[in-house]
mmCIF file of C-alpha atoms in Angstrom:
data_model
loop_
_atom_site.group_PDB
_atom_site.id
_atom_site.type_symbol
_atom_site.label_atom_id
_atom_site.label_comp_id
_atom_site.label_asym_id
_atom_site.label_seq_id
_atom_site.Cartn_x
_atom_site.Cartn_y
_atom_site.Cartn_z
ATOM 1 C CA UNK A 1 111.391 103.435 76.077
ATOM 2 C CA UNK A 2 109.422 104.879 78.728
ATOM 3 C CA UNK A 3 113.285 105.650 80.885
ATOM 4 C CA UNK A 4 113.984 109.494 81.443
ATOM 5 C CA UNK A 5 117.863 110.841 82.268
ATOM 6 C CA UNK A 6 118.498 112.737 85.045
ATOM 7 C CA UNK A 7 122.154 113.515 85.201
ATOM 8 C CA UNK A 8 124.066 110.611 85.868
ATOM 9 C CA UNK A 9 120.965 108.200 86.843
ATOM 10 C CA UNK A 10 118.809 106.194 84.007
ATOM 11 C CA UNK A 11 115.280 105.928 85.956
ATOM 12 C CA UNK A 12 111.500 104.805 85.735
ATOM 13 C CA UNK A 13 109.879 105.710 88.957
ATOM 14 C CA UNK A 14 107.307 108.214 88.110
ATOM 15 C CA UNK A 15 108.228 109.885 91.197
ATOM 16 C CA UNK A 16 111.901 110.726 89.061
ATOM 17 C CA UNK A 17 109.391 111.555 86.257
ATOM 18 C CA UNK A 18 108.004 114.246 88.590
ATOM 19 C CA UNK A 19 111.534 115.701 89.297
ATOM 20 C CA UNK A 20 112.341 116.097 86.064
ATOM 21 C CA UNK A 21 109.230 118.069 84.821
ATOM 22 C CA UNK A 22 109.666 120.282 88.309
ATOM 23 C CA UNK A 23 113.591 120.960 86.930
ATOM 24 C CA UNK A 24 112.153 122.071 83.092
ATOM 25 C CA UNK A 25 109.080 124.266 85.044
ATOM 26 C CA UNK A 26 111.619 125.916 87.204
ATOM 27 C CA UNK A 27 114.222 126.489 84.035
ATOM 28 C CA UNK A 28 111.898 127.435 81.664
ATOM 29 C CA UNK A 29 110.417 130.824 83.667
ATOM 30 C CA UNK A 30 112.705 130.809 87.106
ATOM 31 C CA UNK A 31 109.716 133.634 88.034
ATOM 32 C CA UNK A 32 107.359 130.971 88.605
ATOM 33 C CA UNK A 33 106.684 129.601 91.631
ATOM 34 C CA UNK A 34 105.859 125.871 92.215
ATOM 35 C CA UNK A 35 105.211 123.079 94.732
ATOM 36 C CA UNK A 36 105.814 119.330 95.521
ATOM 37 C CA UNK A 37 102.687 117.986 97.485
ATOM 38 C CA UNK A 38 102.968 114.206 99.067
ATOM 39 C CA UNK A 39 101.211 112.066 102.108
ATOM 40 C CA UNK A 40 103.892 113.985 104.360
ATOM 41 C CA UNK A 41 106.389 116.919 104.686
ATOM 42 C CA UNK A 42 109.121 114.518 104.980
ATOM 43 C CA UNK A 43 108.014 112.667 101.809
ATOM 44 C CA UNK A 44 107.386 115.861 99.679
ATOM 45 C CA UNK A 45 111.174 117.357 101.226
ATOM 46 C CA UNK A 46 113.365 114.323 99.858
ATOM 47 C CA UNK A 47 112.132 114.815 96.283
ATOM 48 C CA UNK A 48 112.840 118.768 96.658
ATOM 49 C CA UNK A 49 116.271 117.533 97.788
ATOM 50 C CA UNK A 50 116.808 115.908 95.094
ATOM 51 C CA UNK A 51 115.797 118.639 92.800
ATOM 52 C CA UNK A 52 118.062 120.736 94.956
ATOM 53 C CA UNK A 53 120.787 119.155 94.212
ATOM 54 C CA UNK A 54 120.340 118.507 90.452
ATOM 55 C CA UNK A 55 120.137 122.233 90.195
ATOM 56 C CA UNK A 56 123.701 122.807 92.284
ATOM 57 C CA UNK A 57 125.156 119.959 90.966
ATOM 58 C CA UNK A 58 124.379 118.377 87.670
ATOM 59 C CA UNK A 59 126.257 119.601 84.681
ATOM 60 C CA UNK A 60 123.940 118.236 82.388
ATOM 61 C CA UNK A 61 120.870 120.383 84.256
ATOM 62 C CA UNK A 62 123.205 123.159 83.491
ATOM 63 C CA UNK A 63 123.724 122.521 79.929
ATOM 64 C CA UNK A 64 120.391 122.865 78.757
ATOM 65 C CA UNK A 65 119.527 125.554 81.512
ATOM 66 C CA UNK A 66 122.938 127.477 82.139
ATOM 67 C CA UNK A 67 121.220 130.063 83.674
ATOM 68 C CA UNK A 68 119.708 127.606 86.423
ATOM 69 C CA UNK A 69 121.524 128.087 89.984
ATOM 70 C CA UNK A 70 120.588 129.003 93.328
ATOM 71 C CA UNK A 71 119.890 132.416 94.157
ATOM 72 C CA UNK A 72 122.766 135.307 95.672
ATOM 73 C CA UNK A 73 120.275 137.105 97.462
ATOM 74 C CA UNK A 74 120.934 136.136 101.529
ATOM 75 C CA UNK A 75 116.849 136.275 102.612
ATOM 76 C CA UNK A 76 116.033 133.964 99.713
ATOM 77 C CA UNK A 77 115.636 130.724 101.236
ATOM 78 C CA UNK A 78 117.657 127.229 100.653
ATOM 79 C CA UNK A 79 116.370 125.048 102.792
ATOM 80 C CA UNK A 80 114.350 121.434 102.954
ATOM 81 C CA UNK A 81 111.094 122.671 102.248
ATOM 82 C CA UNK A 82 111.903 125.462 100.261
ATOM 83 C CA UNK A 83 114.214 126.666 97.608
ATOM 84 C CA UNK A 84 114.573 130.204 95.655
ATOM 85 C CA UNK A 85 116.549 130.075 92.153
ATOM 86 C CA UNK A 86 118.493 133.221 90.466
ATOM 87 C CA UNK A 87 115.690 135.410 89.112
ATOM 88 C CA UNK A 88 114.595 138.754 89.243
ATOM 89 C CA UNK A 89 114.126 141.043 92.361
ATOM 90 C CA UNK A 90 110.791 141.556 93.306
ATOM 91 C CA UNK A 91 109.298 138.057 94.025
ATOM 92 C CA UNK A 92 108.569 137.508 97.692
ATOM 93 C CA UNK A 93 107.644 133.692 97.532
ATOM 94 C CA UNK A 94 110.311 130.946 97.187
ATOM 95 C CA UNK A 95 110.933 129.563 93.497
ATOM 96 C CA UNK A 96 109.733 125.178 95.075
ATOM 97 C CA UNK A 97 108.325 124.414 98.205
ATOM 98 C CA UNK A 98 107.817 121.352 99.663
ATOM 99 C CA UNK A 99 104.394 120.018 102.111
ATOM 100 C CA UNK A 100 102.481 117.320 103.067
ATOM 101 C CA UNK A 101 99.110 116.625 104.676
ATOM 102 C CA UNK A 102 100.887 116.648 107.976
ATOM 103 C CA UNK A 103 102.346 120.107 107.254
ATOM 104 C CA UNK A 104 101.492 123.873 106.888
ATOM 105 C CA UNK A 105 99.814 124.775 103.604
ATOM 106 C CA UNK A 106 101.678 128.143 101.917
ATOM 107 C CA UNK A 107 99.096 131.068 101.624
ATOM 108 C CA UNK A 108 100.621 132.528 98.716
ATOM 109 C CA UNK A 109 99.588 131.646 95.006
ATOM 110 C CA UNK A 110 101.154 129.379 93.068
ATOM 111 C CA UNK A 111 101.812 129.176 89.287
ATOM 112 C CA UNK A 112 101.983 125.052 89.194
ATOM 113 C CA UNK A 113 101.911 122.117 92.100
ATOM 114 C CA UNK A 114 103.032 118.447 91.371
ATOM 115 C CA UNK A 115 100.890 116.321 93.782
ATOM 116 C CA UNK A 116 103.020 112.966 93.974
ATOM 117 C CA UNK A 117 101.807 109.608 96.119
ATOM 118 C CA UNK A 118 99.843 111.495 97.880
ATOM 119 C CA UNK A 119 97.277 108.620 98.440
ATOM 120 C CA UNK A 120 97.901 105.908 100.499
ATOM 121 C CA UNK A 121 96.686 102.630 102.405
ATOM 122 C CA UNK A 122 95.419 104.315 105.458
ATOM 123 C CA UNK A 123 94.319 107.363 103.519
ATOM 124 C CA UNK A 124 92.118 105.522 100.956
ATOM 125 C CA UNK A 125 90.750 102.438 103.475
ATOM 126 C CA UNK A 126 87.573 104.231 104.576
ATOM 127 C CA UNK A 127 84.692 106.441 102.806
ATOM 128 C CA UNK A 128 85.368 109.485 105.901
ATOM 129 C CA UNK A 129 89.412 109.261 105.307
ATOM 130 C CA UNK A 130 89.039 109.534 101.270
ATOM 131 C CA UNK A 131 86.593 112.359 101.984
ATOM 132 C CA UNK A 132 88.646 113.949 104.434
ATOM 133 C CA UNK A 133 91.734 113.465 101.281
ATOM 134 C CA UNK A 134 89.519 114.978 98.661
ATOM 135 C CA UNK A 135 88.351 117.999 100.828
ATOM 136 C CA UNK A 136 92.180 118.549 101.966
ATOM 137 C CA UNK A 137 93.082 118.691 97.992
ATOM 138 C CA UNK A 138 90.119 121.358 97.174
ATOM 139 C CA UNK A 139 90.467 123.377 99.867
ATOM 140 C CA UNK A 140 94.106 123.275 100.664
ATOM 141 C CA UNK A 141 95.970 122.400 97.092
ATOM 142 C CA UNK A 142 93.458 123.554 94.427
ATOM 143 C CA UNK A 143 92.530 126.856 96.089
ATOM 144 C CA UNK A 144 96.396 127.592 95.984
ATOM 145 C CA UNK A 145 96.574 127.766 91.902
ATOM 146 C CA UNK A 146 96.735 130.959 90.195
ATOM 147 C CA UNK A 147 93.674 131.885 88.445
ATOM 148 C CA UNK A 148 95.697 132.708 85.631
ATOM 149 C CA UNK A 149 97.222 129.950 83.368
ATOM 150 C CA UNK A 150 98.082 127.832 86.580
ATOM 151 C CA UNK A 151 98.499 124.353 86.173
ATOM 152 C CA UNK A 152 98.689 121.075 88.838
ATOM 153 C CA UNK A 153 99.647 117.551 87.945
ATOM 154 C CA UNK A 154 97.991 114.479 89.979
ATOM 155 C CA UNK A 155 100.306 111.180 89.500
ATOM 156 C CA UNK A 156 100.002 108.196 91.834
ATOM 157 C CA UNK A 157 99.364 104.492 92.212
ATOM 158 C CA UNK A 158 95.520 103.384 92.281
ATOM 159 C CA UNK A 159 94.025 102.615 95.809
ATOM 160 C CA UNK A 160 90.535 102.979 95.466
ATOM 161 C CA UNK A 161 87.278 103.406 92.772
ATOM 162 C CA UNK A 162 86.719 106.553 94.742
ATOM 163 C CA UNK A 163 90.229 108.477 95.921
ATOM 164 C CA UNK A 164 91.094 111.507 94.852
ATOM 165 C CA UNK A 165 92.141 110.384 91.100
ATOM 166 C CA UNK A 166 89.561 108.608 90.342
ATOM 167 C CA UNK A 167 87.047 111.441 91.491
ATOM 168 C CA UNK A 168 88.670 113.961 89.213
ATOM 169 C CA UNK A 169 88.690 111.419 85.913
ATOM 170 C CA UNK A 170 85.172 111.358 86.627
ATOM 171 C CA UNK A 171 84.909 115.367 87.124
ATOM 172 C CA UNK A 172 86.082 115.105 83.326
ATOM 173 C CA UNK A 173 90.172 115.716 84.154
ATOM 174 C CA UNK A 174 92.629 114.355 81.375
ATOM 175 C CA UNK A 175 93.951 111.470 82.528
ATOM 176 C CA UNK A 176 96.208 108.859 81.966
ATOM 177 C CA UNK A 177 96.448 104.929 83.285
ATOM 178 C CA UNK A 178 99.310 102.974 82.658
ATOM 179 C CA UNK A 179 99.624 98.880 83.445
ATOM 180 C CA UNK A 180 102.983 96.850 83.163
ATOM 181 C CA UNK A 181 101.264 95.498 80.629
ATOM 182 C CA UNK A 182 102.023 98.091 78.239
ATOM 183 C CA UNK A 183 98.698 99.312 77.854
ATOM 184 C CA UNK A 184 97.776 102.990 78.273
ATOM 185 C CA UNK A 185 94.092 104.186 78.680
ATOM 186 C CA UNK A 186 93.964 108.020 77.945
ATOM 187 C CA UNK A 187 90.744 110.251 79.132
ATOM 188 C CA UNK A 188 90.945 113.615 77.134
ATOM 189 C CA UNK A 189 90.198 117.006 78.835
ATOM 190 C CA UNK A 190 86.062 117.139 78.676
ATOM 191 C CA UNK A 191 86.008 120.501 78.857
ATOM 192 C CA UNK A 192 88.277 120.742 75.816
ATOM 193 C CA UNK A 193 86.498 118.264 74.359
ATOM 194 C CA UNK A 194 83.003 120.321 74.817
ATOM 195 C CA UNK A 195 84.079 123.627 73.986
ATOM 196 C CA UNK A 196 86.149 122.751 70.660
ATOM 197 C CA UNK A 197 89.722 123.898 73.056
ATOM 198 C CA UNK A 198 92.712 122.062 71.203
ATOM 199 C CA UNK A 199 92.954 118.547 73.852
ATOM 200 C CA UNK A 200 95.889 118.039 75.928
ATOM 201 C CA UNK A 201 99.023 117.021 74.225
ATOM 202 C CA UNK A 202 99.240 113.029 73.839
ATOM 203 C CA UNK A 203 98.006 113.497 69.839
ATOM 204 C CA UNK A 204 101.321 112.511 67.677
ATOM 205 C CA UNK A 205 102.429 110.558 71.182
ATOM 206 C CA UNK A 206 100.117 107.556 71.656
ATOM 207 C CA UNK A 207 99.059 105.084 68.864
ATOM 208 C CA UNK A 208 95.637 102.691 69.718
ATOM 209 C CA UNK A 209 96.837 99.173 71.319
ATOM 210 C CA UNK A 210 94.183 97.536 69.246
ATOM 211 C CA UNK A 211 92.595 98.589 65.627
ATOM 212 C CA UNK A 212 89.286 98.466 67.020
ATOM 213 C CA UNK A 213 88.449 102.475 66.983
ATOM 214 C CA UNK A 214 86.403 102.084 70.111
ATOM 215 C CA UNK A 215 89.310 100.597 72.261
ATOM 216 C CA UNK A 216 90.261 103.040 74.705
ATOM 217 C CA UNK A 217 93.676 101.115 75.762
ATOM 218 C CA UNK A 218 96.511 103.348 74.240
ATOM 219 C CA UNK A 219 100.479 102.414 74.442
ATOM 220 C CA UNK A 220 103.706 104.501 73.631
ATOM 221 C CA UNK A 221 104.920 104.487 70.491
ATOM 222 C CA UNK A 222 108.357 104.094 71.851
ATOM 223 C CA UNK A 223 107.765 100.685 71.320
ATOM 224 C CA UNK A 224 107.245 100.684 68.142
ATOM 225 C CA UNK A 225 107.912 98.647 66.054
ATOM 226 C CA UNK A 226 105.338 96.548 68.045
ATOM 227 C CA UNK A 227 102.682 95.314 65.816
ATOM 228 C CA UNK A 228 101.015 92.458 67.869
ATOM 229 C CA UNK A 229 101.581 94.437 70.664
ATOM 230 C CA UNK A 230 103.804 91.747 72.705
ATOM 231 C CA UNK A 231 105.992 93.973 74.807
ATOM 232 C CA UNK A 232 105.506 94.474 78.193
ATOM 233 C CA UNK A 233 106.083 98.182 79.146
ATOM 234 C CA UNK A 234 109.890 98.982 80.830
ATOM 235 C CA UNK A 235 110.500 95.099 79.768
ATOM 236 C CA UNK A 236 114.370 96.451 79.332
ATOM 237 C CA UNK A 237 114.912 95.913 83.476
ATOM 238 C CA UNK A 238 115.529 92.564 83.056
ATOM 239 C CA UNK A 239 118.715 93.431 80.761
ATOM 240 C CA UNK A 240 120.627 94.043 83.363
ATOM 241 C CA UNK A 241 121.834 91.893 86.117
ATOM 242 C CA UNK A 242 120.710 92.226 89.976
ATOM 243 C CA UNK A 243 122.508 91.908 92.632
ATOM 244 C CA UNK A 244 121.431 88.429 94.714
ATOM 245 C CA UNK A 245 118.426 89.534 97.044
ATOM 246 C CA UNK A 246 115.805 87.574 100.019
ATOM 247 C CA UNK A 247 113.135 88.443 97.403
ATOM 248 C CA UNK A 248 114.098 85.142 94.709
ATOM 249 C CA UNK A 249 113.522 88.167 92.197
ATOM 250 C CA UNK A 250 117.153 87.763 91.196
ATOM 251 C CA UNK A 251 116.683 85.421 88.342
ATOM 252 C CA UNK A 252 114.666 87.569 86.501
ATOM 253 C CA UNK A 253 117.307 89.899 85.557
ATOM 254 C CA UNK A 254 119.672 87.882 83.429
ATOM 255 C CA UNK A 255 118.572 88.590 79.766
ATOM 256 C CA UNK A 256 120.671 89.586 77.503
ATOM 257 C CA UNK A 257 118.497 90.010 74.301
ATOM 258 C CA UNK A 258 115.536 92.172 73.461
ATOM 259 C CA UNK A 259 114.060 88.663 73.067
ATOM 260 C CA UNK A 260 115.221 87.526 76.049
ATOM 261 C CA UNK A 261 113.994 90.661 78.025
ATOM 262 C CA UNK A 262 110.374 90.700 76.655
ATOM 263 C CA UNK A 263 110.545 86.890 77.797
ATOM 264 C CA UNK A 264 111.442 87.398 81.209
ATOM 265 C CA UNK A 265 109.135 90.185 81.681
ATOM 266 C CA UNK A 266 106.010 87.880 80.575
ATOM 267 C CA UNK A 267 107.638 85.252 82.977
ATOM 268 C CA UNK A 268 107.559 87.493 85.596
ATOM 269 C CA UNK A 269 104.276 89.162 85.012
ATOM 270 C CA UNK A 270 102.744 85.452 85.219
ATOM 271 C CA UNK A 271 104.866 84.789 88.249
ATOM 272 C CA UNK A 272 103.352 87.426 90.063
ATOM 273 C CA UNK A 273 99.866 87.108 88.441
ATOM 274 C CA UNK A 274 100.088 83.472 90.509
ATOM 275 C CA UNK A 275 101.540 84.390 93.773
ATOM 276 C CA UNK A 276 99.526 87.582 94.160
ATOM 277 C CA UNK A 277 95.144 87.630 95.049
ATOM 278 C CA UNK A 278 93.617 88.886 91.908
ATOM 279 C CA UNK A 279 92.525 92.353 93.153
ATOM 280 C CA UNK A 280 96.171 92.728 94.713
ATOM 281 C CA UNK A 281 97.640 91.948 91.019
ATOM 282 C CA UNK A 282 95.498 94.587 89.313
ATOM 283 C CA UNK A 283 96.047 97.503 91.741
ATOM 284 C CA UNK A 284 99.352 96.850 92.121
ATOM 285 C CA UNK A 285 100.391 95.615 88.670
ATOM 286 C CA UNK A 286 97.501 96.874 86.386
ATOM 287 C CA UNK A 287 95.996 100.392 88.307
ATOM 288 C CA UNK A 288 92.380 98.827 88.511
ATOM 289 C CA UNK A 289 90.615 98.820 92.102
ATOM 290 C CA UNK A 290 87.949 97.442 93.357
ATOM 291 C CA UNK A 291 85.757 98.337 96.622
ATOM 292 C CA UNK A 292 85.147 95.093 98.686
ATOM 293 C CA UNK A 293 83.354 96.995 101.360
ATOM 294 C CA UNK A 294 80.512 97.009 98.584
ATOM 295 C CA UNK A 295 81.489 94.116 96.593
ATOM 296 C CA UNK A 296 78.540 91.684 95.829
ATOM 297 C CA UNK A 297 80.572 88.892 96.223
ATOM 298 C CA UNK A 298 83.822 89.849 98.522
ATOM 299 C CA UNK A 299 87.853 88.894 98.306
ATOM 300 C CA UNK A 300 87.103 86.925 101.512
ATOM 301 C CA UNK A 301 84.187 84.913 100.635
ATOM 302 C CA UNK A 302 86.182 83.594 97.417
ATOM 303 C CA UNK A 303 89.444 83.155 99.689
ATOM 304 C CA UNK A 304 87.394 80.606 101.773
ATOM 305 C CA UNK A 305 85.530 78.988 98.758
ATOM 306 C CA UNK A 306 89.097 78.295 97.868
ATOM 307 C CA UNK A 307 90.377 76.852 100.711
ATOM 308 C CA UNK A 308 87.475 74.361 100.905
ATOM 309 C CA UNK A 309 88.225 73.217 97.435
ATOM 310 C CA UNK A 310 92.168 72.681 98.347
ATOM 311 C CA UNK A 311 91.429 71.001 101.642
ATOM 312 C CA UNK A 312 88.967 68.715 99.340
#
């Protein structure tokens, strides 16, 4: 239903998402060696931290990977950029590390890299600061993969036509878009696609939103059954109660039917469908962008149509 356990905690953030495919990399060949790439050091450290501790702490981590637990040696390093798991002698780089844009790139190679929110506001506003992003990614991120069977995972919220994601769906990358609508549009591996190279591994996964064959909006069949396709995804948050917040969000969570929950999430959807500008809604809520820089007709220009028309 789109939720993914992590010991004791029941989460959706893709961020948690993240952490939990770093924690089945590292357990499935501890010889690898990986890396958690965000906006800043300090960003890309907490979610190491948190991976840190799963591995010294979490007896469900060490149920399905018993063998998972920090390393004896004393020059391995433990620290808040970098961790080194039992494995054999031999490897000189740390098992996870942990940078940012702000921070020192490793110069070693690396077997797979998790790039999460890396793209931000201030990063995406201008055509020089997305350049300056997508340079900083080839030359400082990309370069770093092992020629050999390497692989690097891009997953963030959508800022801009042209940031880094969107540049590499167009450079023919598999891809994946999710709205809260429950919708899904998947973009398989070109390259696969060109050469006749099995595609990457959504097949049995995904089922079309719509039966028209050239839709290219996909949802998860963890919803099934869903045959109008009426459920919002994660609609199950409004199951359970909220504590009382500034926000006036509260009421939203008081459902305690399936019904009930698909209902509140529509009411909520529209609620912030009205109290959000359009282009707002669908980055925020929908992963669409638009560039007003280069708009024909701009945000602003309709803002002050509308204004005339309420003062009228």
């Amino acid at each position: 239903d789109g939720r993914y356990l992590l010991g004791d905690f029941t989460v959706t953030h893709n961020t948690y998402t993240t952490l939990g495919l770093s924690l089945m990399l590292i357990g499935e060949d501890v010889t690898l060696r990986g890396a958690l790439v965000s906006a800043t050091e300090g960003q890309a450290s907490k979610q190491l931290g948190v991976v840190s501790d799963y591995i010294k702490f979490s007896d469900e981590l060490r149920l399905v990977y018993p063998h998972l637990r920090p390393s004896t040696r004393s020059r391995d390093p433990w620290t808040q950029t970098a961790i080194t798991v039992e494995r054999p002698a031999g490897i000189p780089d740390p098992t996870l590390v942990a940078y940012g844009m702000d921070g020192a790139v490793p110069g070693s190679r690396l077997n797979w890299i998790i790039v999460d929110d890396l793209l931000t506001r201030e990063n995406t506003a201008t055509k020089a600061q997305r350049d300056k992003v997508y340079s900083w990614v080839d030359s400082s991120v990309l370069s770093r993969l092992d020629p050999r069977g390497a692989r690097v995972v891009f997953t963030n919220s959508a800022w801009h036509p042209e940031d880094v994601l969107h540049m590499l769906e167009k450079l023919g990358w598999p891809t994946l878009r999710m709205d809260i609508l429950g919708n899904i549009r998947v973009q398989d591996d070109v390259d696969c696609e060109l050469t006749g190279r099995p595609i990457w591994d959504h097949g049995g996964l995904l089922r079309p939103a719509t039966p028209d064959p050239d839709e290219e909006n996909y949802r998860l069949t963890a919803h099934d059954p869903d045959p109008n396709n009426s459920k919002p995804l994660w609609f199950e948050r409004f199951y359970m109660p909220s504590p009382a917040t500034t926000t006036g969000e509260e009421k939203w969570a008081a459902a305690k039917t399936e019904e009930e929950a698909v209902a509140q999430a529509h009411e909520f959807i529209a609620h912030k469908r009205r109290t959000h500008l359009p282009a707002e809604f669908n980055r925020l809520f929908l992963n669409l962008t638009r560039d007003d820089g280069t708009a024909m007709c701009k945000a602003e220009w309709v803002e002050k149509c509308k204004k005339k028309a309420r003062d009228l």
